[in-house]
Amino acid sequence: MTQEEYVAYHSPAARASRLVMARAANEAAVTEAHRLFFDGDIEGARHRLFSAGLSDEGIAYYLHEWGDNAFE
């Protein structure tokens, strides 16, 4: 990697762009896991959240929240 490539990669604009893409990917994963959960595929939802990089605590949080709110 050249100095120019390094500087460009670590520029505020490039970091902001990567953050936007990461947030969108995370949002898509949670949305897909939510759909799987309410389709009855709890293990599929758990796996989707795990594959998106959520911690065990994060996964437990979503599954708990969705389960508590499933019948409201």
N, CA, C, O and CB atoms as a CASP TS submission, in Angstrom:
PFRMAT TS
TARGET T0000
AUTHOR 0000-0000-0000
METHOD Language model
MODEL 1
PARENT N/A
ATOM      1  N   MET     1       0.847  -1.159   0.000  1.00  0.00           N
ATOM      2  CA  MET     1       0.000   0.000   0.000  1.00  0.00           C
ATOM      3  C   MET     1       0.904   1.237   0.000  1.00  0.00           C
ATOM      4  O   MET     1       1.839   1.356   0.792  1.00  0.00           O
ATOM      5  CB  MET     1      -0.970  -0.011   1.221  1.00  0.00           C
ATOM      6  N   THR     2       0.590   2.133  -0.904  1.00  0.00           N
ATOM      7  CA  THR     2       1.370   3.365  -0.974  1.00  0.00           C
ATOM      8  C   THR     2       0.936   4.335   0.127  1.00  0.00           C
ATOM      9  O   THR     2      -0.099   4.150   0.767  1.00  0.00           O
ATOM     10  CB  THR     2       1.218   4.023  -2.360  1.00  0.00           C
ATOM     11  N   GLN     3       1.742   5.358   0.326  1.00  0.00           N
ATOM     12  CA  GLN     3       1.399   6.379   1.324  1.00  0.00           C
ATOM     13  C   GLN     3       0.071   7.049   0.974  1.00  0.00           C
ATOM     14  O   GLN     3      -0.752   7.298   1.855  1.00  0.00           O
ATOM     15  CB  GLN     3       2.519   7.438   1.424  1.00  0.00           C
ATOM     16  N   GLU     4      -0.138   7.342  -0.320  1.00  0.00           N
ATOM     17  CA  GLU     4      -1.389   7.982  -0.750  1.00  0.00           C
ATOM     18  C   GLU     4      -2.588   7.077  -0.477  1.00  0.00           C
ATOM     19  O   GLU     4      -3.635   7.548  -0.032  1.00  0.00           O
ATOM     20  CB  GLU     4      -1.328   8.336  -2.249  1.00  0.00           C
ATOM     21  N   GLU     5      -2.435   5.767  -0.745  1.00  0.00           N
ATOM     22  CA  GLU     5      -3.527   4.825  -0.484  1.00  0.00           C
ATOM     23  C   GLU     5      -3.826   4.732   1.018  1.00  0.00           C
ATOM     24  O   GLU     5      -4.982   4.664   1.435  1.00  0.00           O
ATOM     25  CB  GLU     5      -3.175   3.430  -1.043  1.00  0.00           C
ATOM     26  N   TYR     6      -2.774   4.730   1.801  1.00  0.00           N
ATOM     27  CA  TYR     6      -2.931   4.675   3.255  1.00  0.00           C
ATOM     28  C   TYR     6      -3.677   5.902   3.764  1.00  0.00           C
ATOM     29  O   TYR     6      -4.615   5.789   4.552  1.00  0.00           O
ATOM     30  CB  TYR     6      -1.561   4.565   3.942  1.00  0.00           C
ATOM     31  N   VAL     7      -3.250   7.067   3.307  1.00  0.00           N
ATOM     32  CA  VAL     7      -3.889   8.320   3.730  1.00  0.00           C
ATOM     33  C   VAL     7      -5.345   8.342   3.275  1.00  0.00           C
ATOM     34  O   VAL     7      -6.231   8.732   4.035  1.00  0.00           O
ATOM     35  CB  VAL     7      -3.127   9.547   3.162  1.00  0.00           C
ATOM     36  N   ALA     8      -5.591   7.923   2.030  1.00  0.00           N
ATOM     37  CA  ALA     8      -6.963   7.912   1.518  1.00  0.00           C
ATOM     38  C   ALA     8      -7.833   6.946   2.309  1.00  0.00           C
ATOM     39  O   ALA     8      -8.981   7.265   2.618  1.00  0.00           O
ATOM     40  CB  ALA     8      -6.979   7.536   0.033  1.00  0.00           C
ATOM     41  N   TYR     9      -7.309   5.778   2.641  1.00  0.00           N
ATOM     42  CA  TYR     9      -8.072   4.776   3.380  1.00  0.00           C
ATOM     43  C   TYR     9      -8.448   5.280   4.769  1.00  0.00           C
ATOM     44  O   TYR     9      -9.547   5.008   5.253  1.00  0.00           O
ATOM     45  CB  TYR     9      -7.273   3.480   3.492  1.00  0.00           C
ATOM     46  N   HIS    10      -7.552   6.004   5.405  1.00  0.00           N
ATOM     47  CA  HIS    10      -7.775   6.474   6.770  1.00  0.00           C
ATOM     48  C   HIS    10      -8.319   7.894   6.841  1.00  0.00           C
ATOM     49  O   HIS    10      -8.389   8.479   7.922  1.00  0.00           O
ATOM     50  CB  HIS    10      -6.497   6.398   7.543  1.00  0.00           C
ATOM     51  N   SER    11      -8.699   8.444   5.714  1.00  0.00           N
ATOM     52  CA  SER    11      -9.248   9.798   5.720  1.00  0.00           C
ATOM     53  C   SER    11     -10.607   9.806   6.423  1.00  0.00           C
ATOM     54  O   SER    11     -11.291   8.784   6.461  1.00  0.00           O
ATOM     55  CB  SER    11      -9.379  10.343   4.274  1.00  0.00           C
ATOM     56  N   PRO    12     -10.992  10.940   6.970  1.00  0.00           N
ATOM     57  CA  PRO    12     -12.303  11.019   7.626  1.00  0.00           C
ATOM     58  C   PRO    12     -13.458  10.628   6.703  1.00  0.00           C
ATOM     59  O   PRO    12     -14.407   9.979   7.142  1.00  0.00           O
ATOM     60  CB  PRO    12     -12.532  12.422   8.145  1.00  0.00           C
ATOM     61  N   ALA    13     -13.384  11.009   5.451  1.00  0.00           N
ATOM     62  CA  ALA    13     -14.460  10.662   4.510  1.00  0.00           C
ATOM     63  C   ALA    13     -14.531   9.157   4.285  1.00  0.00           C
ATOM     64  O   ALA    13     -15.620   8.586   4.246  1.00  0.00           O
ATOM     65  CB  ALA    13     -14.253  11.381   3.169  1.00  0.00           C
ATOM     66  N   ALA    14     -13.384   8.519   4.138  1.00  0.00           N
ATOM     67  CA  ALA    14     -13.366   7.073   3.921  1.00  0.00           C
ATOM     68  C   ALA    14     -13.850   6.336   5.166  1.00  0.00           C
ATOM     69  O   ALA    14     -14.587   5.356   5.059  1.00  0.00           O
ATOM     70  CB  ALA    14     -11.952   6.603   3.539  1.00  0.00           C
ATOM     71  N   ARG    15     -13.440   6.799   6.341  1.00  0.00           N
ATOM     72  CA  ARG    15     -13.902   6.172   7.587  1.00  0.00           C
ATOM     73  C   ARG    15     -15.409   6.339   7.737  1.00  0.00           C
ATOM     74  O   ARG    15     -16.105   5.405   8.135  1.00  0.00           O
ATOM     75  CB  ARG    15     -13.172   6.780   8.809  1.00  0.00           C
ATOM     76  N   ALA    16     -15.910   7.523   7.421  1.00  0.00           N
ATOM     77  CA  ALA    16     -17.352   7.770   7.503  1.00  0.00           C
ATOM     78  C   ALA    16     -18.116   6.867   6.534  1.00  0.00           C
ATOM     79  O   ALA    16     -19.179   6.345   6.871  1.00  0.00           O
ATOM     80  CB  ALA    16     -17.662   9.249   7.204  1.00  0.00           C
ATOM     81  N   SER    17     -17.575   6.687   5.346  1.00  0.00           N
ATOM     82  CA  SER    17     -18.216   5.826   4.354  1.00  0.00           C
ATOM     83  C   SER    17     -18.263   4.380   4.837  1.00  0.00           C
ATOM     84  O   SER    17     -19.284   3.708   4.693  1.00  0.00           O
ATOM     85  CB  SER    17     -17.476   5.912   3.014  1.00  0.00           C
ATOM     86  N   ARG    18     -17.157   3.899   5.411  1.00  0.00           N
ATOM     87  CA  ARG    18     -17.139   2.531   5.927  1.00  0.00           C
ATOM     88  C   ARG    18     -18.112   2.367   7.091  1.00  0.00           C
ATOM     89  O   ARG    18     -18.737   1.315   7.231  1.00  0.00           O
ATOM     90  CB  ARG    18     -15.724   2.147   6.368  1.00  0.00           C
ATOM     91  N   LEU    19     -18.246   3.385   7.917  1.00  0.00           N
ATOM     92  CA  LEU    19     -19.178   3.339   9.030  1.00  0.00           C
ATOM     93  C   LEU    19     -20.619   3.253   8.533  1.00  0.00           C
ATOM     94  O   LEU    19     -21.412   2.480   9.071  1.00  0.00           O
ATOM     95  CB  LEU    19     -18.997   4.565   9.923  1.00  0.00           C
ATOM     96  N   VAL    20     -20.958   4.024   7.530  1.00  0.00           N
ATOM     97  CA  VAL    20     -22.302   3.980   6.950  1.00  0.00           C
ATOM     98  C   VAL    20     -22.588   2.588   6.403  1.00  0.00           C
ATOM     99  O   VAL    20     -23.671   2.046   6.624  1.00  0.00           O
ATOM    100  CB  VAL    20     -22.454   5.039   5.832  1.00  0.00           C
ATOM    101  N   MET    21     -21.638   2.011   5.700  1.00  0.00           N
ATOM    102  CA  MET    21     -21.830   0.672   5.142  1.00  0.00           C
ATOM    103  C   MET    21     -21.961  -0.377   6.246  1.00  0.00           C
ATOM    104  O   MET    21     -22.782  -1.288   6.134  1.00  0.00           O
ATOM    105  CB  MET    21     -20.664   0.312   4.213  1.00  0.00           C
ATOM    106  N   ALA    22     -21.170  -0.262   7.303  1.00  0.00           N
ATOM    107  CA  ALA    22     -21.244  -1.217   8.409  1.00  0.00           C
ATOM    108  C   ALA    22     -22.582  -1.116   9.130  1.00  0.00           C
ATOM    109  O   ALA    22     -23.179  -2.132   9.488  1.00  0.00           O
ATOM    110  CB  ALA    22     -20.097  -0.982   9.397  1.00  0.00           C
ATOM    111  N   ARG    23     -23.048   0.102   9.341  1.00  0.00           N
ATOM    112  CA  ARG    23     -24.354   0.280   9.990  1.00  0.00           C
ATOM    113  C   ARG    23     -25.476  -0.294   9.140  1.00  0.00           C
ATOM    114  O   ARG    23     -26.398  -0.918   9.666  1.00  0.00           O
ATOM    115  CB  ARG    23     -24.618   1.764  10.266  1.00  0.00           C
ATOM    116  N   ALA    24     -25.407  -0.090   7.836  1.00  0.00           N
ATOM    117  CA  ALA    24     -26.432  -0.631   6.938  1.00  0.00           C
ATOM    118  C   ALA    24     -26.416  -2.156   6.962  1.00  0.00           C
ATOM    119  O   ALA    24     -27.475  -2.784   6.967  1.00  0.00           O
ATOM    120  CB  ALA    24     -26.216  -0.120   5.499  1.00  0.00           C
ATOM    121  N   ALA    25     -25.229  -2.757   6.978  1.00  0.00           N
ATOM    122  CA  ALA    25     -25.118  -4.215   7.028  1.00  0.00           C
ATOM    123  C   ALA    25     -25.665  -4.741   8.350  1.00  0.00           C
ATOM    124  O   ALA    25     -26.344  -5.768   8.376  1.00  0.00           O
ATOM    125  CB  ALA    25     -23.652  -4.657   6.841  1.00  0.00           C
ATOM    126  N   ASN    26     -25.372  -4.043   9.447  1.00  0.00           N
ATOM    127  CA  ASN    26     -25.886  -4.452  10.752  1.00  0.00           C
ATOM    128  C   ASN    26     -27.401  -4.345  10.795  1.00  0.00           C
ATOM    129  O   ASN    26     -28.072  -5.246  11.300  1.00  0.00           O
ATOM    130  CB  ASN    26     -25.268  -3.603  11.861  1.00  0.00           C
ATOM    131  N   GLU    27     -27.939  -3.265  10.277  1.00  0.00           N
ATOM    132  CA  GLU    27     -29.385  -3.063  10.235  1.00  0.00           C
ATOM    133  C   GLU    27     -30.059  -4.166   9.415  1.00  0.00           C
ATOM    134  O   GLU    27     -31.101  -4.690   9.809  1.00  0.00           O
ATOM    135  CB  GLU    27     -29.719  -1.677   9.647  1.00  0.00           C
ATOM    136  N   ALA    28     -29.467  -4.511   8.286  1.00  0.00           N
ATOM    137  CA  ALA    28     -30.024  -5.569   7.446  1.00  0.00           C
ATOM    138  C   ALA    28     -30.003  -6.914   8.174  1.00  0.00           C
ATOM    139  O   ALA    28     -30.951  -7.692   8.069  1.00  0.00           O
ATOM    140  CB  ALA    28     -29.246  -5.669   6.127  1.00  0.00           C
ATOM    141  N   ALA    29     -28.936  -7.186   8.904  1.00  0.00           N
ATOM    142  CA  ALA    29     -28.835  -8.449   9.644  1.00  0.00           C
ATOM    143  C   ALA    29     -29.896  -8.527  10.734  1.00  0.00           C
ATOM    144  O   ALA    29     -30.533  -9.565  10.911  1.00  0.00           O
ATOM    145  CB  ALA    29     -27.434  -8.601  10.260  1.00  0.00           C
ATOM    146  N   VAL    30     -30.088  -7.432  11.465  1.00  0.00           N
ATOM    147  CA  VAL    30     -31.092  -7.429  12.531  1.00  0.00           C
ATOM    148  C   VAL    30     -32.493  -7.559  11.929  1.00  0.00           C
ATOM    149  O   VAL    30     -33.337  -8.271  12.474  1.00  0.00           O
ATOM    150  CB  VAL    30     -30.984  -6.134  13.383  1.00  0.00           C
ATOM    151  N   THR    31     -32.739  -6.886  10.826  1.00  0.00           N
ATOM    152  CA  THR    31     -34.038  -6.985  10.162  1.00  0.00           C
ATOM    153  C   THR    31     -34.307  -8.413   9.704  1.00  0.00           C
ATOM    154  O   THR    31     -35.410  -8.930   9.879  1.00  0.00           O
ATOM    155  CB  THR    31     -34.104  -6.027   8.967  1.00  0.00           C
ATOM    156  N   GLU    32     -33.300  -9.045   9.120  1.00  0.00           N
ATOM    157  CA  GLU    32     -33.468 -10.423   8.662  1.00  0.00           C
ATOM    158  C   GLU    32     -33.669 -11.364   9.845  1.00  0.00           C
ATOM    159  O   GLU    32     -34.511 -12.260   9.784  1.00  0.00           O
ATOM    160  CB  GLU    32     -32.254 -10.867   7.831  1.00  0.00           C
ATOM    161  N   ALA    33     -32.911 -11.173  10.912  1.00  0.00           N
ATOM    162  CA  ALA    33     -33.060 -12.004  12.102  1.00  0.00           C
ATOM    163  C   ALA    33     -34.445 -11.820  12.721  1.00  0.00           C
ATOM    164  O   ALA    33     -35.046 -12.785  13.192  1.00  0.00           O
ATOM    165  CB  ALA    33     -31.970 -11.669  13.131  1.00  0.00           C
ATOM    166  N   HIS    34     -34.942 -10.612  12.721  1.00  0.00           N
ATOM    167  CA  HIS    34     -36.287 -10.323  13.236  1.00  0.00           C
ATOM    168  C   HIS    34     -37.331 -11.106  12.450  1.00  0.00           C
ATOM    169  O   HIS    34     -38.230 -11.715  13.030  1.00  0.00           O
ATOM    170  CB  HIS    34     -36.588  -8.806  13.165  1.00  0.00           C
ATOM    171  N   ARG    35     -37.207 -11.086  11.131  1.00  0.00           N
ATOM    172  CA  ARG    35     -38.138 -11.831  10.283  1.00  0.00           C
ATOM    173  C   ARG    35     -38.061 -13.321  10.578  1.00  0.00           C
ATOM    174  O   ARG    35     -39.088 -13.986  10.714  1.00  0.00           O
ATOM    175  CB  ARG    35     -37.844 -11.571   8.801  1.00  0.00           C
ATOM    176  N   LEU    36     -36.840 -13.846  10.677  1.00  0.00           N
ATOM    177  CA  LEU    36     -36.669 -15.272  10.981  1.00  0.00           C
ATOM    178  C   LEU    36     -37.302 -15.617  12.328  1.00  0.00           C
ATOM    179  O   LEU    36     -37.977 -16.639  12.453  1.00  0.00           O
ATOM    180  CB  LEU    36     -35.170 -15.648  10.986  1.00  0.00           C
ATOM    181  N   PHE    37     -37.090 -14.777  13.325  1.00  0.00           N
ATOM    182  CA  PHE    37     -37.640 -15.013  14.660  1.00  0.00           C
ATOM    183  C   PHE    37     -39.157 -15.126  14.601  1.00  0.00           C
ATOM    184  O   PHE    37     -39.737 -16.066  15.145  1.00  0.00           O
ATOM    185  CB  PHE    37     -37.229 -13.887  15.623  1.00  0.00           C
ATOM    186  N   PHE    38     -39.794 -14.170  13.943  1.00  0.00           N
ATOM    187  CA  PHE    38     -41.250 -14.166  13.902  1.00  0.00           C
ATOM    188  C   PHE    38     -41.823 -15.165  12.902  1.00  0.00           C
ATOM    189  O   PHE    38     -43.032 -15.400  12.882  1.00  0.00           O
ATOM    190  CB  PHE    38     -41.742 -12.790  13.571  1.00  0.00           C
ATOM    191  N   ASP    39     -40.969 -15.747  12.081  1.00  0.00           N
ATOM    192  CA  ASP    39     -41.381 -16.879  11.242  1.00  0.00           C
ATOM    193  C   ASP    39     -41.223 -18.194  11.991  1.00  0.00           C
ATOM    194  O   ASP    39     -41.530 -19.259  11.456  1.00  0.00           O
ATOM    195  CB  ASP    39     -40.565 -16.913   9.941  1.00  0.00           C
ATOM    196  N   GLY    40     -40.743 -18.120  13.227  1.00  0.00           N
ATOM    197  CA  GLY    40     -40.588 -19.306  14.060  1.00  0.00           C
ATOM    198  C   GLY    40     -39.214 -19.938  14.022  1.00  0.00           C
ATOM    199  O   GLY    40     -38.993 -20.968  14.660  1.00  0.00           O
ATOM    200  N   ASP    41     -38.285 -19.348  13.291  1.00  0.00           N
ATOM    201  CA  ASP    41     -36.938 -19.905  13.179  1.00  0.00           C
ATOM    202  C   ASP    41     -35.999 -19.173  14.141  1.00  0.00           C
ATOM    203  O   ASP    41     -35.189 -18.345  13.724  1.00  0.00           O
ATOM    204  CB  ASP    41     -36.415 -19.801  11.716  1.00  0.00           C
ATOM    205  N   ILE    42     -36.118 -19.490  15.430  1.00  0.00           N
ATOM    206  CA  ILE    42     -35.334 -18.805  16.446  1.00  0.00           C
ATOM    207  C   ILE    42     -33.846 -19.111  16.292  1.00  0.00           C
ATOM    208  O   ILE    42     -33.010 -18.221  16.453  1.00  0.00           O
ATOM    209  CB  ILE    42     -35.812 -19.203  17.840  1.00  0.00           C
ATOM    210  N   GLU    43     -33.514 -20.355  15.983  1.00  0.00           N
ATOM    211  CA  GLU    43     -32.097 -20.688  15.781  1.00  0.00           C
ATOM    212  C   GLU    43     -31.532 -19.974  14.565  1.00  0.00           C
ATOM    213  O   GLU    43     -30.377 -19.546  14.575  1.00  0.00           O
ATOM    214  CB  GLU    43     -31.919 -22.200  15.625  1.00  0.00           C
ATOM    215  N   GLY    44     -32.339 -19.843  13.516  1.00  0.00           N
ATOM    216  CA  GLY    44     -31.904 -19.095  12.336  1.00  0.00           C
ATOM    217  C   GLY    44     -31.654 -17.639  12.668  1.00  0.00           C
ATOM    218  O   GLY    44     -30.689 -17.043  12.191  1.00  0.00           O
ATOM    219  N   ALA    45     -32.531 -17.062  13.494  1.00  0.00           N
ATOM    220  CA  ALA    45     -32.351 -15.672  13.918  1.00  0.00           C
ATOM    221  C   ALA    45     -31.074 -15.536  14.740  1.00  0.00           C
ATOM    222  O   ALA    45     -30.296 -14.602  14.547  1.00  0.00           O
ATOM    223  CB  ALA    45     -33.572 -15.185  14.735  1.00  0.00           C
ATOM    224  N   ARG    46     -30.868 -16.477  15.656  1.00  0.00           N
ATOM    225  CA  ARG    46     -29.664 -16.454  16.485  1.00  0.00           C
ATOM    226  C   ARG    46     -28.409 -16.537  15.612  1.00  0.00           C
ATOM    227  O   ARG    46     -27.447 -15.799  15.822  1.00  0.00           O
ATOM    228  CB  ARG    46     -29.687 -17.614  17.505  1.00  0.00           C
ATOM    229  N   HIS    47     -28.431 -17.443  14.633  1.00  0.00           N
ATOM    230  CA  HIS    47     -27.279 -17.617  13.745  1.00  0.00           C
ATOM    231  C   HIS    47     -27.031 -16.357  12.907  1.00  0.00           C
ATOM    232  O   HIS    47     -25.884 -15.962  12.697  1.00  0.00           O
ATOM    233  CB  HIS    47     -27.497 -18.831  12.823  1.00  0.00           C
ATOM    234  N   ARG    48     -28.112 -15.731  12.432  1.00  0.00           N
ATOM    235  CA  ARG    48     -27.952 -14.529  11.599  1.00  0.00           C
ATOM    236  C   ARG    48     -27.314 -13.401  12.409  1.00  0.00           C
ATOM    237  O   ARG    48     -26.433 -12.696  11.916  1.00  0.00           O
ATOM    238  CB  ARG    48     -29.321 -14.070  11.031  1.00  0.00           C
ATOM    239  N   LEU    49     -27.764 -13.237  13.657  1.00  0.00           N
ATOM    240  CA  LEU    49     -27.174 -12.208  14.512  1.00  0.00           C
ATOM    241  C   LEU    49     -25.710 -12.525  14.815  1.00  0.00           C
ATOM    242  O   LEU    49     -24.862 -11.633  14.822  1.00  0.00           O
ATOM    243  CB  LEU    49     -27.970 -12.077  15.821  1.00  0.00           C
ATOM    244  N   PHE    50     -25.422 -13.803  15.065  1.00  0.00           N
ATOM    245  CA  PHE    50     -24.050 -14.218  15.330  1.00  0.00           C
ATOM    246  C   PHE    50     -23.158 -13.953  14.126  1.00  0.00           C
ATOM    247  O   PHE    50     -22.043 -13.450  14.269  1.00  0.00           O
ATOM    248  CB  PHE    50     -24.002 -15.698  15.703  1.00  0.00           C
ATOM    249  N   SER    51     -23.653 -14.292  12.939  1.00  0.00           N
ATOM    250  CA  SER    51     -22.845 -14.108  11.724  1.00  0.00           C
ATOM    251  C   SER    51     -22.620 -12.632  11.413  1.00  0.00           C
ATOM    252  O   SER    51     -21.690 -12.282  10.686  1.00  0.00           O
ATOM    253  CB  SER    51     -23.520 -14.789  10.531  1.00  0.00           C
ATOM    254  N   ALA    52     -23.471 -11.769  11.962  1.00  0.00           N
ATOM    255  CA  ALA    52     -23.288 -10.328  11.773  1.00  0.00           C
ATOM    256  C   ALA    52     -22.299  -9.749  12.780  1.00  0.00           C
ATOM    257  O   ALA    52     -21.963  -8.566  12.723  1.00  0.00           O
ATOM    258  CB  ALA    52     -24.629  -9.606  11.891  1.00  0.00           C
ATOM    259  N   GLY    53     -21.833 -10.596  13.706  1.00  0.00           N
ATOM    260  CA  GLY    53     -20.812 -10.162  14.644  1.00  0.00           C
ATOM    261  C   GLY    53     -21.338  -9.686  15.986  1.00  0.00           C
ATOM    262  O   GLY    53     -20.585  -9.106  16.768  1.00  0.00           O
ATOM    263  N   LEU    54     -22.613  -9.916  16.272  1.00  0.00           N
ATOM    264  CA  LEU    54     -23.133  -9.513  17.573  1.00  0.00           C
ATOM    265  C   LEU    54     -22.583 -10.418  18.658  1.00  0.00           C
ATOM    266  O   LEU    54     -22.341 -11.605  18.438  1.00  0.00           O
ATOM    267  CB  LEU    54     -24.667  -9.542  17.581  1.00  0.00           C
ATOM    268  N   SER    55     -22.390  -9.843  19.822  1.00  0.00           N
ATOM    269  CA  SER    55     -21.916 -10.610  20.972  1.00  0.00           C
ATOM    270  C   SER    55     -23.046 -11.490  21.500  1.00  0.00           C
ATOM    271  O   SER    55     -24.208 -11.311  21.134  1.00  0.00           O
ATOM    272  CB  SER    55     -21.389  -9.666  22.089  1.00  0.00           C
ATOM    273  N   ASP    56     -22.697 -12.434  22.358  1.00  0.00           N
ATOM    274  CA  ASP    56     -23.722 -13.276  22.984  1.00  0.00           C
ATOM    275  C   ASP    56     -24.740 -12.422  23.729  1.00  0.00           C
ATOM    276  O   ASP    56     -25.936 -12.711  23.710  1.00  0.00           O
ATOM    277  CB  ASP    56     -23.076 -14.289  23.945  1.00  0.00           C
ATOM    278  N   GLU    57     -24.258 -11.369  24.385  1.00  0.00           N
ATOM    279  CA  GLU    57     -25.154 -10.476  25.120  1.00  0.00           C
ATOM    280  C   GLU    57     -26.090  -9.733  24.164  1.00  0.00           C
ATOM    281  O   GLU    57     -27.269  -9.550  24.464  1.00  0.00           O
ATOM    282  CB  GLU    57     -24.341  -9.471  25.956  1.00  0.00           C
ATOM    283  N   GLY    58     -25.571  -9.312  23.033  1.00  0.00           N
ATOM    284  CA  GLY    58     -26.394  -8.628  22.031  1.00  0.00           C
ATOM    285  C   GLY    58     -27.461  -9.540  21.456  1.00  0.00           C
ATOM    286  O   GLY    58     -28.611  -9.137  21.281  1.00  0.00           O
ATOM    287  N   ILE    59     -27.073 -10.762  21.166  1.00  0.00           N
ATOM    288  CA  ILE    59     -28.024 -11.739  20.644  1.00  0.00           C
ATOM    289  C   ILE    59     -29.116 -12.007  21.679  1.00  0.00           C
ATOM    290  O   ILE    59     -30.303 -12.017  21.353  1.00  0.00           O
ATOM    291  CB  ILE    59     -27.304 -13.055  20.261  1.00  0.00           C
ATOM    292  N   ALA    60     -28.706 -12.222  22.918  1.00  0.00           N
ATOM    293  CA  ALA    60     -29.679 -12.484  23.988  1.00  0.00           C
ATOM    294  C   ALA    60     -30.624 -11.298  24.148  1.00  0.00           C
ATOM    295  O   ALA    60     -31.820 -11.483  24.374  1.00  0.00           O
ATOM    296  CB  ALA    60     -28.958 -12.775  25.325  1.00  0.00           C
ATOM    297  N   TYR    61     -30.100 -10.093  24.032  1.00  0.00           N
ATOM    298  CA  TYR    61     -30.937  -8.903  24.156  1.00  0.00           C
ATOM    299  C   TYR    61     -32.039  -8.904  23.103  1.00  0.00           C
ATOM    300  O   TYR    61     -33.215  -8.755  23.435  1.00  0.00           O
ATOM    301  CB  TYR    61     -30.086  -7.633  24.030  1.00  0.00           C
ATOM    302  N   TYR    62     -31.665  -9.071  21.833  1.00  0.00           N
ATOM    303  CA  TYR    62     -32.666  -9.054  20.769  1.00  0.00           C
ATOM    304  C   TYR    62     -33.689 -10.173  20.943  1.00  0.00           C
ATOM    305  O   TYR    62     -34.891  -9.925  20.850  1.00  0.00           O
ATOM    306  CB  TYR    62     -31.989  -9.176  19.408  1.00  0.00           C
ATOM    307  N   LEU    63     -33.240 -11.379  21.190  1.00  0.00           N
ATOM    308  CA  LEU    63     -34.173 -12.498  21.327  1.00  0.00           C
ATOM    309  C   LEU    63     -35.108 -12.284  22.510  1.00  0.00           C
ATOM    310  O   LEU    63     -36.295 -12.601  22.430  1.00  0.00           O
ATOM    311  CB  LEU    63     -33.408 -13.819  21.491  1.00  0.00           C
ATOM    312  N   HIS    64     -34.586 -11.754  23.595  1.00  0.00           N
ATOM    313  CA  HIS    64     -35.422 -11.475  24.765  1.00  0.00           C
ATOM    314  C   HIS    64     -36.460 -10.401  24.442  1.00  0.00           C
ATOM    315  O   HIS    64     -37.642 -10.566  24.741  1.00  0.00           O
ATOM    316  CB  HIS    64     -34.551 -11.031  25.958  1.00  0.00           C
ATOM    317  N   GLU    65     -36.016  -9.307  23.832  1.00  0.00           N
ATOM    318  CA  GLU    65     -36.933  -8.220  23.487  1.00  0.00           C
ATOM    319  C   GLU    65     -38.019  -8.689  22.524  1.00  0.00           C
ATOM    320  O   GLU    65     -39.194  -8.374  22.708  1.00  0.00           O
ATOM    321  CB  GLU    65     -36.163  -7.053  22.873  1.00  0.00           C
ATOM    322  N   TRP    66     -37.629  -9.434  21.508  1.00  0.00           N
ATOM    323  CA  TRP    66     -38.616  -9.905  20.543  1.00  0.00           C
ATOM    324  C   TRP    66     -39.576 -10.892  21.194  1.00  0.00           C
ATOM    325  O   TRP    66     -40.774 -10.869  20.913  1.00  0.00           O
ATOM    326  CB  TRP    66     -37.924 -10.554  19.340  1.00  0.00           C
ATOM    327  N   GLY    67     -39.060 -11.753  22.057  1.00  0.00           N
ATOM    328  CA  GLY    67     -39.921 -12.725  22.729  1.00  0.00           C
ATOM    329  C   GLY    67     -40.907 -12.065  23.667  1.00  0.00           C
ATOM    330  O   GLY    67     -42.071 -12.462  23.728  1.00  0.00           O
ATOM    331  N   ASP    68     -40.451 -11.054  24.403  1.00  0.00           N
ATOM    332  CA  ASP    68     -41.344 -10.346  25.332  1.00  0.00           C
ATOM    333  C   ASP    68     -42.393  -9.540  24.588  1.00  0.00           C
ATOM    334  O   ASP    68     -43.484  -9.312  25.112  1.00  0.00           O
ATOM    335  CB  ASP    68     -40.542  -9.425  26.249  1.00  0.00           C
ATOM    336  N   ASN    69     -42.082  -9.107  23.382  1.00  0.00           N
ATOM    337  CA  ASN    69     -43.006  -8.259  22.629  1.00  0.00           C
ATOM    338  C   ASN    69     -43.756  -9.024  21.546  1.00  0.00           C
ATOM    339  O   ASN    69     -44.460  -8.411  20.743  1.00  0.00           O
ATOM    340  CB  ASN    69     -42.255  -7.111  22.003  1.00  0.00           C
ATOM    341  N   ALA    70     -43.625 -10.338  21.504  1.00  0.00           N
ATOM    342  CA  ALA    70     -44.206 -11.127  20.423  1.00  0.00           C
ATOM    343  C   ALA    70     -45.724 -11.087  20.426  1.00  0.00           C
ATOM    344  O   ALA    70     -46.347 -11.254  19.378  1.00  0.00           O
ATOM    345  CB  ALA    70     -43.739 -12.553  20.519  1.00  0.00           C
ATOM    346  N   PHE    71     -46.328 -10.869  21.582  1.00  0.00           N
ATOM    347  CA  PHE    71     -47.788 -10.978  21.653  1.00  0.00           C
ATOM    348  C   PHE    71     -48.455  -9.659  22.018  1.00  0.00           C
ATOM    349  O   PHE    71     -49.596  -9.651  22.482  1.00  0.00           O
ATOM    350  CB  PHE    71     -48.179 -12.036  22.659  1.00  0.00           C
ATOM    351  N   GLU    72     -47.761  -8.548  21.815  1.00  0.00           N
ATOM    352  CA  GLU    72     -48.358  -7.248  22.114  1.00  0.00           C
ATOM    353  C   GLU    72     -49.172  -6.755  20.949  1.00  0.00           C
ATOM    354  O   GLU    72     -49.753  -5.672  21.016  1.00  0.00           O
ATOM    355  CB  GLU    72     -47.289  -6.228  22.469  1.00  0.00           C
TER
END
